[in-house]
Amino acid sequence: MRSLKQLANWYFSRSALPYWTILILDCLFVVFAGLLAYTVHHGSEQTLDVIGNVSLTLTVFLVCFIIAFRLFHTYDGVIRYSSFSDLLRISGAVVTATLLIAVIMLTAGPNSWLAAFEYADIILMALFVVAFMWTVRVWVKTMFETASKRPNTKKTYILGIKTGGVALAKSIRSSADSPFTLAGFVSSDPDMENRMLMGEKVYPFSDKLPGIMRDNKVGTLMVSPMMMDTLREHEEIVNSLVENGVRILVMPHAREWDGKSDLSLEDLHQVNVEDLLPREKIEVDMKAAADLLQGNVVMITGAAGSIGSEMVRQIATYSPSRLVLVDQAETPMHDIRLMMKNRWPQIKAETIVADIADRKVMERIFREHRPEYVFHAAAYKHVPMMEDNPYEAIVNNVDGTRIIADLAVKYGTRKFVMVSTDKAVNPTNVMGCSKRICEIYVQSLDKAIKEGKAEGATQFVTTRFGNVLGSNGSVIPIFEEQIRKGGPVTVTHPEIIRFFMLIPEACKLVIEAGTMGKGGEIYVFDMGNPVKIADLAKRMIKLSGAKNIKIEFTGLRDGEKLYEEVLNDEEITLPTFHPKIKVAKVREYEFDEVKAEIDALVAEASEADDMHIVAAMKRIVPEFKSQHSKYQVLDKEQ
């Protein structure tokens, strides 16, 4: 017993046995199977009488089997990792060898020395070969899985019995370092209850599951990527599992599984509220966008931000000739530089630390690189910060956008795509109004170019959407930190609601809308159903497993409104090439008038106080009505 254990430790400490060792072993199986088949059919005495002929015949048969083993690569794999496909290859090789032997025997005729074997002997021999080769591989695989189990592994169920669930199960069983042991599967299909899969029982995904897991001492539930919608639809079961101490592991919400590649346990993380927010998967056909961007120079401003960095990743996959990446955040830009060097070394990427409001620097960048496409995502976005600093909102958001737009026209950029926000609709705060002014400027500039009132050929497209999950400074990371500290979780108002979208999905829509637009459009994204922030906080507390965490309502912040709008009351939308993207029909402005107003606003902002700056903003955007802000007095004066 001890020597067997030592042999197992020696074998399993090696990466694999040499392929010739496996081939020799399989050849011995062929010879032994032939002798056994002949003996079973003719008896041991007759076998001994014709052992010479039998040996010669088996030599010919062995050559046929070696040819078949070569054709089907039965000896190339690592036995301990054998799978069903390996067993199928063995079966195919044995059938091929048997047919080849039959052809040789027919050709040789009944009077040849090969006639020592009958066709019944050959069929029996083939069955024995399959049995021996299968048995050894299954035994070694089982022995490996038993020997490699760590003593402190945690039992887990897998939600999902199709491709994704089986892929996770294989990952658990094939990894020597896996901290988990597969204990069963979970399915929402009632017909699968109590069935067996990969030797494990299938349990129902119902309100009984928490009790089943508790009784069987299973503390983890892994969720197949294909079962995420099912998980989202059963909030009560999820809450019950969490309350019973079950750890739920899922794929990151930002990653979509292709349904083919392997799933690694390292890809999983503990479920959070972002994974469970109800949403429809957004399908985007990016071929047209890829055709336009491939081989062109693309500039992305705000490239180190949440939206900008995701756009870098997505656009890099379309093989632009050069990426010009601009942001004033040094450390995040360094991370972007390393990412490009490691993941897309073939793309020339210029990572430039610069302020978009610095006209001289930006002109040098445009003059040197002459981008054909500009995705403008740089902006100050935090409502309370801009409420206290309207000058910065004017300098960075408004003047920065104007500088980039003007340079795009001057240096022949084909298309300028501006990332806007739902806060620009009927703005109630400085940040939202600054973005609306940006929209007005680029839209009026596009109109002037089309009407021949301004020189240039650049097309300007604007995209609007709401909050994105996981963005810097969003409410979810703030709640997570408050929960970690034991609370309270602060929500501004019990009725406040917001729209949410995944960052990758939002960026896909920006790229598609931007590249497909003809200029002058303001594209609005369908954000799905709004989410009440108080409900979001409650669910995050439940998912954390923390106890006695309270929610405190602190009152609306300066400039904040209960709900965000995507369209102005007087606006209508028209359908587009994508069901999730619509075009907003908005009031049109004359560029000369807009330019004069913004010139005056920027010139005045550096010397005026906050009240004068905001008053000037309200003159440009009359629908800007401040809420919960010191600037409300300006609305009363109008």
XYZ file of C-alpha atoms in Angstrom:
638
model
C 0.000 0.000 0.000
C 2.844 2.328 0.872
C 4.647 1.656 -2.431
C 1.435 2.340 -4.343
C 1.057 5.677 -2.577
C 4.680 6.533 -3.353
C 4.061 5.679 -7.010
C 0.998 7.934 -7.046
C 2.934 10.808 -5.478
C 5.720 10.366 -8.048
C 3.314 10.299 -10.975
C 1.134 13.184 -9.827
C 4.152 15.340 -9.062
C 5.129 15.155 -12.747
C 3.488 17.245 -15.430
C 2.732 14.097 -17.514
C 4.036 10.690 -18.483
C 5.940 10.640 -21.799
C 3.647 9.872 -24.720
C 5.664 6.728 -25.643
C 4.966 5.281 -22.184
C 1.220 5.590 -22.790
C 1.603 4.142 -26.302
C 3.532 1.111 -25.001
C 0.892 0.552 -22.322
C -1.889 0.665 -24.918
C 0.038 -1.779 -27.144
C 0.331 -4.233 -24.248
C -3.442 -3.932 -23.819
C -3.906 -4.884 -27.491
C -1.710 -7.987 -27.200
C -3.294 -9.078 -23.933
C -6.824 -8.426 -25.268
C -6.049 -10.555 -28.355
C -4.777 -13.472 -26.279
C -7.699 -13.190 -23.881
C -10.275 -13.054 -26.690
C -8.778 -16.103 -28.449
C -8.594 -18.034 -25.177
C -12.195 -17.224 -24.209
C -13.448 -18.338 -27.631
C -11.209 -21.414 -28.256
C -9.969 -22.510 -24.862
C -6.533 -22.420 -23.281
C -5.324 -25.766 -24.744
C -5.978 -24.755 -28.347
C -4.399 -21.372 -27.694
C -1.193 -23.034 -26.519
C -1.213 -25.375 -29.526
C -1.260 -22.479 -32.043
C 0.565 -19.879 -29.975
C 3.072 -19.228 -32.765
C 0.386 -18.381 -35.345
C -1.523 -16.375 -32.743
C 1.589 -14.362 -31.922
C 2.320 -13.594 -35.585
C -1.289 -12.618 -36.191
C -1.328 -10.352 -33.127
C 1.808 -8.648 -34.450
C -0.065 -7.700 -37.627
C -3.083 -6.639 -35.596
C -0.834 -4.529 -33.359
C 0.497 -2.632 -36.385
C -3.109 -1.843 -37.393
C -3.842 -0.568 -33.883
C -0.691 1.583 -33.808
C -1.765 3.198 -37.082
C -5.219 3.901 -35.605
C -3.737 5.249 -32.363
C -1.628 7.613 -34.441
C -4.616 8.772 -36.493
C -6.713 9.499 -33.394
C -3.877 10.744 -31.112
C -5.002 8.504 -28.261
C -1.652 8.772 -26.483
C -1.131 12.567 -26.732
C -3.252 13.545 -23.719
C -2.431 13.491 -20.028
C -4.221 10.434 -18.618
C -5.102 12.101 -15.334
C -7.052 14.778 -17.240
C -8.905 12.345 -19.504
C -12.342 13.483 -20.609
C -15.288 12.053 -22.502
C -13.760 13.254 -25.765
C -10.633 11.197 -25.002
C -12.784 8.089 -24.529
C -14.520 8.795 -27.831
C -11.140 9.013 -29.554
C -10.220 5.605 -28.136
C -13.462 4.137 -29.454
C -12.841 5.662 -32.876
C -9.299 4.275 -32.969
C -10.431 0.766 -32.011
C -13.212 0.740 -34.619
C -10.757 1.944 -37.293
C -8.190 -0.717 -36.352
C -10.859 -3.437 -36.386
C -12.039 -2.425 -39.855
C -8.441 -2.358 -41.095
C -7.875 -5.870 -39.700
C -11.071 -7.087 -41.375
C -9.896 -5.713 -44.733
C -6.506 -7.457 -44.350
C -8.161 -10.777 -43.474
C -10.514 -10.555 -46.438
C -7.578 -9.798 -48.722
C -5.461 -12.668 -47.323
C -8.230 -15.227 -47.722
C -9.399 -18.141 -45.534
C -6.269 -20.253 -46.069
C -3.697 -17.750 -44.802
C -1.994 -18.021 -41.429
C -4.087 -15.026 -40.328
C -7.101 -17.362 -40.371
C -6.152 -18.515 -36.889
C -8.405 -15.654 -35.741
C -12.085 -15.643 -36.582
C -14.168 -12.490 -36.954
C -15.830 -13.210 -33.600
C -12.361 -13.238 -32.013
C -11.579 -9.839 -33.532
C -14.832 -8.283 -32.294
C -14.279 -9.656 -28.794
C -10.687 -8.439 -28.887
C -11.865 -4.916 -29.838
C -14.293 -4.858 -26.927
C -11.542 -5.929 -24.521
C -9.163 -3.230 -25.852
C -11.811 -0.518 -25.356
C -12.577 -1.813 -21.866
C -8.904 -1.922 -20.817
C -8.026 1.508 -22.200
C -11.157 3.147 -20.779
C -10.736 1.484 -17.377
C -7.129 2.568 -16.950
C -7.874 6.178 -17.902
C -10.931 6.435 -15.661
C -9.039 4.751 -12.800
C -6.015 7.069 -13.115
C -8.284 10.142 -13.334
C -10.184 9.026 -10.223
C -6.950 8.248 -8.419
C -5.598 11.687 -9.319
C -8.721 13.477 -8.119
C -8.646 11.507 -4.861
C -4.917 12.036 -4.272
C -5.061 15.738 -5.132
C -7.955 16.615 -2.851
C -6.866 19.000 -0.167
C -8.072 18.210 3.349
C -9.721 21.581 3.936
C -11.621 21.968 0.664
C -15.096 23.454 0.789
C -18.071 21.649 -0.657
C -19.874 23.557 -3.393
C -22.955 23.244 -5.563
C -23.073 24.632 -9.103
C -26.170 26.443 -10.352
C -26.459 25.356 -13.983
C -26.386 21.933 -15.637
C -25.511 22.933 -19.189
C -22.271 24.094 -20.799
C -21.342 26.745 -18.228
C -22.091 24.577 -15.200
C -20.196 21.593 -16.595
C -17.231 23.865 -17.436
C -17.105 25.053 -13.815
C -17.341 21.462 -12.561
C -14.453 20.405 -14.810
C -12.410 23.343 -13.546
C -12.948 22.211 -9.952
C -12.057 18.596 -10.637
C -9.067 19.250 -12.875
C -7.341 21.749 -10.593
C -5.004 20.301 -8.012
C -5.100 23.608 -6.136
C -8.871 23.992 -6.115
C -10.161 25.009 -2.677
C -13.529 23.461 -3.569
C -15.021 19.993 -3.874
C -17.945 19.448 -6.228
C -20.871 18.189 -4.144
C -23.786 18.599 -6.545
C -25.620 20.649 -9.139
C -28.638 22.953 -8.898
C -31.201 23.395 -11.668
C -34.355 25.441 -12.142
C -35.736 22.663 -14.371
C -38.088 20.533 -12.220
C -37.556 17.518 -14.507
C -33.872 17.455 -13.540
C -34.472 17.212 -9.787
C -32.744 14.170 -8.240
C -31.044 13.258 -11.538
C -27.305 12.573 -11.630
C -24.679 14.634 -13.497
C -20.963 13.827 -13.448
C -21.716 11.450 -10.608
C -23.367 14.131 -8.458
C -27.002 14.752 -7.573
C -29.021 17.611 -9.081
C -31.000 19.677 -6.558
C -33.901 22.099 -7.186
C -33.362 25.860 -7.360
C -36.236 26.699 -5.037
C -36.918 27.940 -1.543
C -35.849 24.471 -0.343
C -32.259 25.023 -1.474
C -30.987 26.932 1.604
C -32.197 24.093 3.856
C -30.685 21.431 1.597
C -27.326 23.191 1.604
C -27.455 23.641 5.365
C -28.283 19.948 5.964
C -25.543 18.773 3.581
C -23.028 21.259 5.006
C -22.428 22.932 1.651
C -21.336 26.547 2.073
C -20.795 27.740 -1.504
C -22.965 28.110 -4.608
C -21.177 28.764 -7.903
C -23.322 30.265 -10.634
C -22.886 29.426 -14.300
C -22.726 32.574 -16.498
C -25.802 31.299 -18.327
C -27.810 31.227 -15.079
C -27.328 34.864 -14.033
C -30.785 35.904 -15.252
C -32.315 33.110 -13.162
C -30.386 34.340 -10.139
C -31.601 37.924 -10.688
C -35.225 36.793 -10.950
C -35.253 35.031 -7.555
C -34.379 37.701 -5.016
C -36.018 35.828 -2.120
C -33.955 32.681 -2.707
C -30.751 34.725 -2.964
C -31.554 36.589 0.257
C -32.346 33.322 2.030
C -29.071 31.763 0.881
C -27.099 34.770 2.128
C -28.937 34.746 5.458
C -27.976 31.069 5.827
C -24.330 31.913 5.342
C -24.013 30.570 1.788
C -21.292 32.198 -0.286
C -22.494 32.868 -3.853
C -19.778 33.097 -6.523
C -20.434 34.533 -9.992
C -18.577 35.836 -13.044
C -17.759 39.571 -12.963
C -20.656 41.592 -14.421
C -18.266 43.330 -16.793
C -17.222 40.086 -18.475
C -19.321 38.026 -20.839
C -18.489 34.351 -21.365
C -18.303 33.212 -24.987
C -19.794 29.814 -24.152
C -16.764 27.946 -25.520
C -13.597 28.779 -23.620
C -12.679 27.231 -20.287
C -13.932 28.753 -17.069
C -11.390 29.318 -14.333
C -12.261 29.517 -10.665
C -10.117 32.647 -10.592
C -12.763 34.310 -12.774
C -15.358 34.096 -9.996
C -16.049 36.638 -7.289
C -18.587 36.943 -4.512
C -21.921 38.153 -5.809
C -22.717 41.812 -5.277
C -25.643 44.077 -5.976
C -24.269 45.116 -9.368
C -24.505 41.509 -10.537
C -28.122 41.249 -9.419
C -29.600 44.480 -10.777
C -32.335 43.531 -13.249
C -31.220 44.291 -16.796
C -31.623 43.137 -20.335
C -28.513 42.050 -22.159
C -27.649 44.612 -24.813
C -26.597 43.099 -28.119
C -24.441 45.380 -30.242
C -23.213 44.662 -33.751
C -19.838 46.341 -33.750
C -18.697 45.242 -37.212
C -19.568 48.556 -38.873
C -17.805 50.489 -36.112
C -14.786 48.207 -36.391
C -14.624 48.751 -40.151
C -14.556 52.521 -39.641
C -12.028 52.641 -36.801
C -9.578 50.044 -38.100
C -6.382 51.597 -39.394
C -7.319 55.137 -38.277
C -5.944 57.490 -35.629
C -8.361 57.665 -32.689
C -8.178 60.173 -29.831
C -9.888 59.539 -26.483
C -10.023 62.306 -23.902
C -10.621 61.341 -20.291
C -8.903 58.079 -21.224
C -8.079 57.186 -17.617
C -11.659 57.520 -16.338
C -14.292 54.821 -15.936
C -15.856 55.387 -19.355
C -12.685 56.487 -21.134
C -10.590 53.499 -20.057
C -13.280 51.036 -21.147
C -13.478 52.789 -24.501
C -9.700 52.386 -24.815
C -10.073 48.636 -24.264
C -12.918 48.263 -26.734
C -11.477 50.457 -29.486
C -8.066 48.776 -29.183
C -9.664 45.511 -30.309
C -10.515 47.161 -33.655
C -6.837 47.719 -34.500
C -6.627 51.492 -34.985
C -3.335 52.666 -36.455
C -2.759 54.813 -33.364
C -4.474 55.658 -30.097
C -3.977 59.163 -28.713
C -4.984 58.958 -25.060
C -5.349 62.170 -23.071
C -6.054 62.686 -19.365
C -4.654 64.854 -16.584
C -4.621 62.040 -13.985
C -0.998 60.870 -13.977
C -1.179 57.567 -12.074
C -4.283 56.216 -13.842
C -2.699 57.179 -17.158
C 0.387 55.208 -16.193
C -1.889 52.198 -15.635
C -3.391 52.736 -19.098
C 0.104 52.857 -20.611
C 1.030 49.540 -18.980
C -2.246 47.981 -20.095
C -1.654 48.977 -23.719
C 1.944 47.742 -23.604
C 0.935 44.356 -22.183
C -2.316 43.672 -24.055
C -1.943 45.525 -27.350
C 1.793 46.017 -27.941
C 1.198 46.131 -31.704
C -0.833 49.361 -31.426
C 1.060 52.625 -31.169
C -0.449 54.284 -28.113
C 0.375 57.845 -27.079
C -0.472 58.299 -23.390
C -0.437 62.052 -22.835
C -0.909 63.777 -19.480
C -2.579 67.065 -20.409
C -5.421 69.395 -19.510
C -8.033 69.655 -22.277
C -8.563 73.310 -21.312
C -4.949 74.129 -22.216
C -5.421 75.307 -25.810
C -1.713 75.473 -26.712
C -1.002 71.939 -25.528
C -4.107 70.516 -27.190
C -3.275 72.275 -30.467
C 0.176 70.728 -30.436
C -1.385 67.276 -29.884
C -3.872 67.741 -32.738
C -1.218 69.142 -35.063
C 1.127 66.228 -34.370
C -1.362 63.333 -34.451
C -4.295 64.635 -36.543
C -6.901 62.206 -35.160
C -9.605 61.025 -37.555
C -11.992 60.112 -34.739
C -12.303 61.847 -31.368
C -14.213 60.358 -28.427
C -14.557 63.125 -25.871
C -15.173 61.659 -22.404
C -13.185 64.146 -20.296
C -15.368 66.095 -17.867
C -15.905 66.952 -14.228
C -18.961 64.890 -13.271
C -19.653 65.121 -9.527
C -22.737 67.240 -8.876
C -21.883 68.593 -5.385
C -18.302 69.464 -6.392
C -19.375 71.457 -9.430
C -22.151 73.126 -7.439
C -19.414 74.549 -5.230
C -17.010 75.214 -8.095
C -18.933 76.527 -11.124
C -15.801 78.188 -12.522
C -14.148 74.767 -12.921
C -17.263 73.438 -14.623
C -16.999 76.262 -17.149
C -13.230 75.980 -17.694
C -13.029 72.173 -17.949
C -16.417 71.031 -19.212
C -17.487 73.956 -21.397
C -14.262 75.597 -22.554
C -12.410 72.273 -22.699
C -15.077 70.839 -24.969
C -15.072 73.968 -27.127
C -11.282 73.804 -27.527
C -11.346 70.125 -28.518
C -14.276 70.673 -30.919
C -12.660 73.671 -32.619
C -9.362 71.830 -33.039
C -11.160 68.797 -34.456
C -12.598 71.040 -37.181
C -9.284 72.798 -37.796
C -7.296 69.578 -38.195
C -9.816 67.648 -40.261
C -11.220 65.154 -37.762
C -13.927 63.091 -39.451
C -16.124 62.527 -36.426
C -16.308 63.973 -32.931
C -18.291 61.934 -30.387
C -19.159 63.672 -27.122
C -20.158 61.710 -24.042
C -22.938 63.563 -22.245
C -25.271 62.721 -19.360
C -28.945 62.493 -18.494
C -28.276 65.311 -16.025
C -28.113 67.658 -19.032
C -31.890 67.227 -19.503
C -33.831 69.957 -17.667
C -30.689 70.521 -15.584
C -31.055 71.252 -11.887
C -27.364 71.642 -11.140
C -24.236 73.324 -12.464
C -22.678 70.087 -13.712
C -25.741 69.129 -15.743
C -26.069 72.616 -17.185
C -22.392 72.688 -18.181
C -22.896 69.473 -20.143
C -26.020 70.880 -21.786
C -23.991 73.918 -22.924
C -21.446 71.495 -24.402
C -24.246 69.736 -26.285
C -25.540 73.048 -27.611
C -22.092 74.106 -28.794
C -21.181 70.956 -30.728
C -24.681 70.580 -32.175
C -24.809 74.187 -33.375
C -21.274 73.872 -34.794
C -22.333 70.772 -36.734
C -25.370 72.658 -38.068
C -23.209 75.619 -39.124
C -20.814 73.318 -41.012
C -23.661 71.606 -42.836
C -25.217 74.963 -43.771
C -21.887 76.351 -45.011
C -21.736 78.986 -42.296
C -18.562 77.508 -40.839
C -15.630 75.902 -42.611
C -14.895 72.250 -41.963
C -16.162 68.725 -42.517
C -16.278 67.272 -39.000
C -19.460 65.506 -37.914
C -20.458 66.043 -34.268
C -22.440 63.390 -32.420
C -23.615 63.488 -28.792
C -24.504 60.482 -26.631
C -26.510 60.670 -23.404
C -26.897 58.028 -20.730
C -27.324 57.739 -16.975
C -25.243 56.214 -14.205
C -22.861 53.372 -14.988
C -22.218 50.537 -12.567
C -18.811 50.591 -10.950
C -17.791 54.042 -12.149
C -15.444 56.121 -10.015
C -17.335 57.787 -7.195
C -20.646 56.052 -7.890
C -23.043 55.220 -5.099
C -22.306 51.476 -4.947
C -18.628 51.711 -3.856
C -19.655 54.320 -1.285
C -22.322 52.013 0.169
C -19.848 49.103 0.225
C -17.386 51.158 2.265
C -20.097 52.268 4.688
C -21.236 48.651 5.177
C -17.647 47.516 5.825
C -17.381 50.141 8.555
C -20.571 48.937 10.203
C -22.870 51.637 8.881
C -24.901 53.651 8.726
C -25.580 53.626 4.996
C -26.533 57.136 3.952
C -29.198 57.728 1.303
C -30.241 61.267 0.451
C -33.989 60.598 0.068
C -36.269 57.534 0.450
C -37.796 58.085 -3.021
C -34.710 58.960 -5.036
C -34.284 56.786 -8.158
C -31.568 56.386 -10.759
C -30.973 54.569 -14.042
C -28.024 52.188 -14.227
C -26.079 50.572 -17.055
C -22.942 48.447 -17.250
C -19.814 50.331 -18.331
C -18.962 47.932 -21.206
C -22.512 48.130 -22.550
C -22.616 51.924 -22.318
C -19.296 52.179 -24.160
C -20.448 49.816 -26.907
C -23.486 51.997 -27.464
C -21.323 55.141 -27.489
C -19.007 53.654 -30.114
C -21.840 52.351 -32.293
C -23.928 55.530 -32.055
C -20.890 57.722 -32.589
C -19.595 55.948 -35.643
C -23.010 55.389 -37.233
C -24.267 58.942 -36.679
C -24.192 61.442 -39.545
C -23.630 64.496 -37.348
C -25.895 66.755 -35.336
C -27.668 63.932 -33.483
C -28.121 63.645 -29.739
C -28.427 59.922 -29.122
C -30.293 58.746 -26.040
C -29.755 55.265 -24.595
C -32.555 53.126 -23.223
C -31.388 52.614 -19.655
C -34.118 50.125 -18.737
C -36.092 50.496 -15.549
C -34.957 52.918 -12.819
C -33.782 51.598 -9.470
C -34.776 53.078 -6.119
C -31.555 53.868 -4.265
C -33.030 52.954 -0.867
C -33.918 49.474 -2.191
C -30.397 49.217 -3.582
C -28.937 49.971 -0.151
C -31.204 47.412 1.558
C -30.165 44.677 -0.846
C -26.477 45.479 -0.495
C -26.799 45.168 3.278
C -28.501 41.766 2.905
C -25.900 40.500 0.443
C -23.072 41.555 2.745
C -24.432 39.369 5.535
C -23.848 42.223 7.962
C -26.243 42.645 10.856
C -27.784 45.765 12.402
C -26.747 48.108 9.580
C -29.084 51.082 9.497
C -30.036 53.345 6.618
C -30.029 57.073 7.284
C -31.715 59.618 5.017
C -29.616 62.769 4.862
C -31.669 64.963 2.509
C -31.091 65.850 -1.114
C -27.697 67.387 -1.846
C -27.225 70.712 -3.580
C -28.443 70.472 -7.156
C -29.730 66.920 -6.790
C -33.158 65.830 -8.066
C -35.240 62.811 -7.156
C -35.168 61.331 -10.631
C -33.099 61.754 -13.740
C -34.631 62.383 -17.124
C -33.215 61.313 -20.435
C -35.294 63.676 -22.547
C -36.549 67.218 -22.178
C -40.333 67.582 -21.775
C -40.587 69.216 -25.187
C -38.395 66.642 -26.894
C -39.434 63.560 -28.834
C -37.364 60.606 -29.931
C -37.026 58.787 -33.198
C -35.950 55.148 -33.681
C -32.503 54.334 -35.035
C -30.456 51.391 -36.230
C -30.509 49.925 -32.687
C -33.539 49.337 -30.416
C -31.616 50.662 -27.390
C -30.550 53.876 -29.146
C -32.917 56.699 -30.047
C -32.408 60.184 -31.460
C -33.620 63.139 -29.404
C -35.197 65.958 -31.398
C -34.079 69.081 -29.569
C -34.197 72.793 -30.103
C -31.601 73.984 -32.614
C -29.353 76.991 -31.987
C -27.498 79.346 -34.289
C -23.764 78.852 -33.929
C -22.824 82.548 -34.057
C -25.157 83.318 -31.158
C -23.996 80.323 -29.133
C -20.342 81.123 -29.762
C -20.777 84.718 -28.633
C -22.586 83.647 -25.435
C -19.965 81.031 -24.549
C -17.125 83.445 -25.336
C -18.658 85.878 -22.887
C -19.292 83.157 -20.305
C -15.696 81.875 -20.380
C -14.223 85.376 -20.310
C -16.433 86.414 -17.415
C -16.002 83.212 -15.390
C -12.396 83.884 -14.368
C -13.304 87.167 -12.649
C -16.966 86.771 -11.674
C -18.276 85.229 -8.482
C -20.281 82.004 -8.413
C -23.658 83.758 -8.609
C -22.711 85.700 -11.742
C -21.327 82.574 -13.415
C -24.462 80.545 -12.748
C -26.693 83.444 -13.812
C -24.861 83.520 -17.150
C -25.333 79.766 -17.503
C -29.058 80.145 -16.917
C -29.274 82.709 -19.694
C -27.807 80.212 -22.148
C -29.953 77.322 -20.821
C -33.295 78.818 -19.674
C -34.616 75.400 -18.546
C -31.843 75.241 -15.920
C -33.763 75.489 -12.619
C -31.687 74.949 -9.505
C -32.899 72.588 -6.789
C -31.711 72.422 -3.185
C -29.105 74.999 -4.030
C -28.121 78.552 -3.158
C -28.647 79.398 -6.824
C -32.431 79.002 -6.502
C -32.662 82.720 -5.781
C -31.597 83.367 -9.362
C -34.686 81.545 -10.648
C -36.941 83.768 -8.550
C -35.345 86.876 -10.032
C -36.151 85.804 -13.592
